[in-house]
PDB file of C-alpha atoms and ligand atoms in Angstrom:
ATOM      1  CA  MET A  11      45.724  41.693 -58.777  1.00  0.00           C
ATOM      2  CA  ASN A  12      42.888  39.243 -58.330  1.00  0.00           C
ATOM      3  CA  ALA A  13      39.430  39.912 -59.749  1.00  0.00           C
ATOM      4  CA  GLN A  14      37.992  40.373 -56.274  1.00  0.00           C
ATOM      5  CA  LEU A  15      40.389  43.202 -55.426  1.00  0.00           C
ATOM      6  CA  LYS A  16      39.604  44.755 -58.801  1.00  0.00           C
ATOM      7  CA  GLU A  17      35.935  44.676 -57.843  1.00  0.00           C
ATOM      8  CA  TYR A  18      36.851  46.250 -54.496  1.00  0.00           C
ATOM      9  CA  ASN A  19      38.667  49.102 -56.281  1.00  0.00           C
ATOM     10  CA  GLU A  20      35.914  49.606 -58.867  1.00  0.00           C
ATOM     11  CA  LYS A  21      33.283  50.096 -56.162  1.00  0.00           C
ATOM     12  CA  ARG A  22      35.181  52.901 -54.483  1.00  0.00           C
ATOM     13  CA  ASP A  23      36.321  56.435 -55.237  1.00  0.00           C
ATOM     14  CA  PHE A  24      39.573  56.760 -53.307  1.00  0.00           C
ATOM     15  CA  SER A  25      39.549  60.517 -53.678  1.00  0.00           C
ATOM     16  CA  ARG A  26      36.453  60.468 -51.455  1.00  0.00           C
ATOM     17  CA  THR A  27      36.604  57.461 -49.145  1.00  0.00           C
ATOM     18  CA  PRO A  28      39.266  57.164 -46.432  1.00  0.00           C
ATOM     19  CA  GLU A  29      39.453  53.389 -47.087  1.00  0.00           C
ATOM     20  CA  PRO A  30      42.754  51.950 -48.393  1.00  0.00           C
ATOM     21  CA  ALA A  31      43.126  51.160 -52.099  1.00  0.00           C
ATOM     22  CA  GLY A  32      43.157  47.496 -53.013  1.00  0.00           C
ATOM     23  CA  GLU A  33      46.487  45.807 -53.409  1.00  0.00           C
ATOM     24  CA  GLU A  34      47.821  42.429 -52.419  1.00  0.00           C
ATOM     25  CA  GLY A  35      49.949  42.163 -49.305  1.00  0.00           C
ATOM     26  CA  ARG A  36      51.455  39.772 -46.831  1.00  0.00           C
ATOM     27  CA  ALA A  37      51.082  39.331 -43.098  1.00  0.00           C
ATOM     28  CA  GLU A  38      50.780  36.622 -40.471  1.00  0.00           C
ATOM     29  CA  PRO A  39      47.303  35.077 -40.558  1.00  0.00           C
ATOM     30  CA  PHE A  40      44.901  37.390 -38.801  1.00  0.00           C
ATOM     31  CA  PHE A  41      41.206  38.072 -38.681  1.00  0.00           C
ATOM     32  CA  VAL A  42      39.346  41.271 -38.120  1.00  0.00           C
ATOM     33  CA  VAL A  43      35.668  41.918 -37.468  1.00  0.00           C
ATOM     34  CA  HIS A  44      34.485  45.388 -38.395  1.00  0.00           C
ATOM     35  CA  ASP A  45      31.431  46.922 -36.782  1.00  0.00           C
ATOM     36  CA  HIS A  46      29.861  48.738 -39.718  1.00  0.00           C
ATOM     37  CA  HIS A  47      27.081  51.258 -39.218  1.00  0.00           C
ATOM     38  CA  ALA A  48      25.965  51.335 -42.847  1.00  0.00           C
ATOM     39  CA  SER A  49      22.306  51.719 -43.903  1.00  0.00           C
ATOM     40  CA  MET A  50      21.936  48.403 -42.071  1.00  0.00           C
ATOM     41  CA  HIS A  51      24.176  47.793 -39.063  1.00  0.00           C
ATOM     42  CA  HIS A  52      26.255  44.641 -39.527  1.00  0.00           C
ATOM     43  CA  HIS A  53      29.566  43.008 -38.811  1.00  0.00           C
ATOM     44  CA  ASP A  54      32.142  42.264 -41.485  1.00  0.00           C
ATOM     45  CA  LEU A  55      34.258  39.191 -40.807  1.00  0.00           C
ATOM     46  CA  ARG A  56      37.552  39.217 -42.667  1.00  0.00           C
ATOM     47  CA  LEU A  57      40.174  36.454 -42.751  1.00  0.00           C
ATOM     48  CA  LEU A  58      43.598  36.888 -44.272  1.00  0.00           C
ATOM     49  CA  MET A  59      43.866  34.143 -46.890  1.00  0.00           C
ATOM     50  CA  ASP A  60      45.844  33.995 -50.125  1.00  0.00           C
ATOM     51  CA  GLY A  61      47.187  37.533 -49.720  1.00  0.00           C
ATOM     52  CA  THR A  62      43.820  39.232 -49.337  1.00  0.00           C
ATOM     53  CA  LEU A  63      41.112  39.569 -46.724  1.00  0.00           C
ATOM     54  CA  LYS A  64      38.315  37.136 -47.553  1.00  0.00           C
ATOM     55  CA  SER A  65      35.203  38.941 -46.370  1.00  0.00           C
ATOM     56  CA  TRP A  66      31.668  38.182 -45.223  1.00  0.00           C
ATOM     57  CA  ALA A  67      28.959  40.579 -44.077  1.00  0.00           C
ATOM     58  CA  VAL A  68      27.133  39.195 -41.032  1.00  0.00           C
ATOM     59  CA  PRO A  69      23.788  41.046 -40.777  1.00  0.00           C
ATOM     60  CA  LYS A  70      22.871  39.697 -37.329  1.00  0.00           C
ATOM     61  CA  LEU A  71      26.409  40.128 -35.964  1.00  0.00           C
ATOM     62  CA  MET A  72      29.040  37.514 -35.144  1.00  0.00           C
ATOM     63  CA  PRO A  73      27.783  34.805 -32.790  1.00  0.00           C
ATOM     64  CA  GLU A  74      29.646  34.604 -29.503  1.00  0.00           C
ATOM     65  CA  GLU A  75      27.755  31.634 -28.069  1.00  0.00           C
ATOM     66  CA  ILE A  76      28.278  28.081 -29.195  1.00  0.00           C
ATOM     67  CA  LYS A  77      25.949  26.690 -31.880  1.00  0.00           C
ATOM     68  CA  VAL A  78      24.212  29.960 -32.756  1.00  0.00           C
ATOM     69  CA  LYS A  79      24.110  30.069 -36.578  1.00  0.00           C
ATOM     70  CA  ARG A  80      24.189  33.352 -38.443  1.00  0.00           C
ATOM     71  CA  LEU A  81      23.976  34.196 -42.124  1.00  0.00           C
ATOM     72  CA  ALA A  82      27.299  35.405 -43.556  1.00  0.00           C
ATOM     73  CA  VAL A  83      27.137  36.861 -47.055  1.00  0.00           C
ATOM     74  CA  GLN A  84      30.446  36.727 -48.875  1.00  0.00           C
ATOM     75  CA  THR A  85      31.564  40.088 -50.209  1.00  0.00           C
ATOM     76  CA  GLU A  86      34.505  41.086 -52.368  1.00  0.00           C
ATOM     77  CA  ASP A  87      38.029  40.493 -51.061  1.00  0.00           C
ATOM     78  CA  HIS A  88      39.488  43.467 -49.245  1.00  0.00           C
ATOM     79  CA  PRO A  89      43.174  44.486 -49.171  1.00  0.00           C
ATOM     80  CA  VAL A  90      45.292  43.417 -46.205  1.00  0.00           C
ATOM     81  CA  ALA A  91      45.637  47.063 -45.146  1.00  0.00           C
ATOM     82  CA  TYR A  92      41.890  47.084 -44.482  1.00  0.00           C
ATOM     83  CA  GLY A  93      42.689  45.109 -41.337  1.00  0.00           C
ATOM     84  CA  ASP A  94      43.746  48.392 -39.717  1.00  0.00           C
ATOM     85  CA  PHE A  95      40.946  50.489 -41.165  1.00  0.00           C
ATOM     86  CA  GLU A  96      38.611  52.489 -38.989  1.00  0.00           C
ATOM     87  CA  GLY A  97      36.852  55.576 -40.219  1.00  0.00           C
ATOM     88  CA  SER A  98      33.821  57.121 -41.753  1.00  0.00           C
ATOM     89  CA  ILE A  99      32.860  56.316 -45.330  1.00  0.00           C
ATOM     90  CA  PRO A 100      31.158  59.431 -46.750  1.00  0.00           C
ATOM     91  CA  GLU A 101      27.494  59.636 -47.785  1.00  0.00           C
ATOM     92  CA  GLY A 102      26.992  58.523 -51.353  1.00  0.00           C
ATOM     93  CA  GLU A 103      29.991  56.186 -51.293  1.00  0.00           C
ATOM     94  CA  TYR A 104      29.766  52.406 -51.252  1.00  0.00           C
ATOM     95  CA  GLY A 105      29.130  51.234 -47.673  1.00  0.00           C
ATOM     96  CA  ALA A 106      28.626  54.781 -46.361  1.00  0.00           C
ATOM     97  CA  GLY A 107      28.777  54.943 -42.573  1.00  0.00           C
ATOM     98  CA  ASP A 108      31.109  54.498 -39.634  1.00  0.00           C
ATOM     99  CA  VAL A 109      33.472  51.539 -39.482  1.00  0.00           C
ATOM    100  CA  LYS A 110      35.141  50.472 -36.260  1.00  0.00           C
ATOM    101  CA  ILE A 111      37.150  47.405 -35.349  1.00  0.00           C
ATOM    102  CA  PHE A 112      35.023  45.119 -33.169  1.00  0.00           C
ATOM    103  CA  ASP A 113      37.797  42.582 -32.694  1.00  0.00           C
ATOM    104  CA  ARG A 114      41.025  41.476 -34.269  1.00  0.00           C
ATOM    105  CA  GLY A 115      43.637  38.804 -33.607  1.00  0.00           C
ATOM    106  CA  GLY A 116      45.471  35.830 -34.979  1.00  0.00           C
ATOM    107  CA  TYR A 117      43.781  32.689 -36.145  1.00  0.00           C
ATOM    108  CA  GLU A 118      44.658  29.089 -36.786  1.00  0.00           C
ATOM    109  CA  LEU A 119      43.300  27.427 -39.934  1.00  0.00           C
ATOM    110  CA  LEU A 120      41.858  24.035 -39.008  1.00  0.00           C
ATOM    111  CA  GLU A 121      40.073  23.082 -42.233  1.00  0.00           C
ATOM    112  CA  ARG A 122      39.512  24.609 -45.631  1.00  0.00           C
ATOM    113  CA  THR A 123      37.559  23.265 -48.574  1.00  0.00           C
ATOM    114  CA  ASP A 124      35.509  25.057 -51.242  1.00  0.00           C
ATOM    115  CA  ASP A 125      32.447  25.124 -49.024  1.00  0.00           C
ATOM    116  CA  LYS A 126      33.835  24.935 -45.506  1.00  0.00           C
ATOM    117  CA  ILE A 127      36.352  26.956 -43.521  1.00  0.00           C
ATOM    118  CA  VAL A 128      37.112  26.156 -39.891  1.00  0.00           C
ATOM    119  CA  VAL A 129      39.300  28.512 -37.891  1.00  0.00           C
ATOM    120  CA  LYS A 130      40.291  28.994 -34.305  1.00  0.00           C
ATOM    121  CA  LEU A 131      39.967  32.714 -33.620  1.00  0.00           C
ATOM    122  CA  GLU A 132      42.319  34.232 -31.095  1.00  0.00           C
ATOM    123  CA  GLY A 133      40.748  37.624 -30.547  1.00  0.00           C
ATOM    124  CA  LYS A 134      39.909  39.524 -27.411  1.00  0.00           C
ATOM    125  CA  ARG A 135      36.147  39.041 -27.722  1.00  0.00           C
ATOM    126  CA  LEU A 136      35.919  36.267 -30.253  1.00  0.00           C
ATOM    127  CA  ARG A 137      37.868  33.275 -29.030  1.00  0.00           C
ATOM    128  CA  GLY A 138      37.102  29.738 -30.071  1.00  0.00           C
ATOM    129  CA  THR A 139      36.504  27.560 -33.071  1.00  0.00           C
ATOM    130  CA  TYR A 140      34.306  29.014 -35.785  1.00  0.00           C
ATOM    131  CA  ALA A 141      32.982  27.231 -38.845  1.00  0.00           C
ATOM    132  CA  LEU A 142      31.911  28.927 -42.058  1.00  0.00           C
ATOM    133  CA  ILE A 143      29.729  26.674 -44.185  1.00  0.00           C
ATOM    134  CA  LYS A 144      28.538  27.536 -47.676  1.00  0.00           C
ATOM    135  CA  PHE A 145      24.850  27.029 -48.422  1.00  0.00           C
ATOM    136  CA  LYS A 146      24.032  24.121 -50.674  1.00  0.00           C
ATOM    137  CA  GLY A 147      21.099  23.793 -53.038  1.00  0.00           C
ATOM    138  CA  LYS A 148      20.089  25.216 -56.395  1.00  0.00           C
ATOM    139  CA  GLU A 149      18.274  28.328 -55.310  1.00  0.00           C
ATOM    140  CA  ALA A 150      20.808  29.310 -52.656  1.00  0.00           C
ATOM    141  CA  SER A 151      23.013  32.184 -53.645  1.00  0.00           C
ATOM    142  CA  GLU A 152      26.662  31.330 -54.237  1.00  0.00           C
ATOM    143  CA  LYS A 153      27.529  33.987 -51.710  1.00  0.00           C
ATOM    144  CA  ASN A 154      25.500  32.763 -48.763  1.00  0.00           C
ATOM    145  CA  TRP A 155      27.321  31.037 -45.925  1.00  0.00           C
ATOM    146  CA  LEU A 156      26.530  30.246 -42.303  1.00  0.00           C
ATOM    147  CA  VAL A 157      28.906  31.180 -39.525  1.00  0.00           C
ATOM    148  CA  MET A 158      28.777  29.497 -36.136  1.00  0.00           C
ATOM    149  CA  ARG A 159      30.963  28.969 -33.138  1.00  0.00           C
ATOM    150  CA  THR A 160      31.416  25.239 -32.632  1.00  0.00           C
ATOM    151  CA  ARG A 161      33.671  25.173 -29.547  1.00  0.00           C
TER     152      ARG A 161
HETATM  153 MN1   MN B  24      30.272  46.282 -44.353  1.00  0.00          MN
END
């Protein structure tokens, strides 16, 4: 199990949360965007890559119009089974609040480097080419990215 999934498991008490336990899995490439009513409402963008769901919290929600840039803060990898998750995380648990699927679908990987991921999302609401670009610069957090729709 990768360190990220370990972190995922360590943050959660699976006797209390309805979320799936972290384990690696396989599936056709897909993305899911969760609408998460935690203490601060946000979207969570998740892309199946390398057997886990690479995840980013998007505080101002996923952009649907071209060239609107939004902050996307990378969070720990989530298990593939999280792609089906909807439910209510109890008070006191990590990420407490309601989680619903905002959109889900296949995606095509167009480019991937350490600091750039370009995908064509094939969802019902989110359709088009999206770029994730990691912040550069000394003071920028390692976890801060920008997400924007480019086409
Ligand atoms: Mn979240």
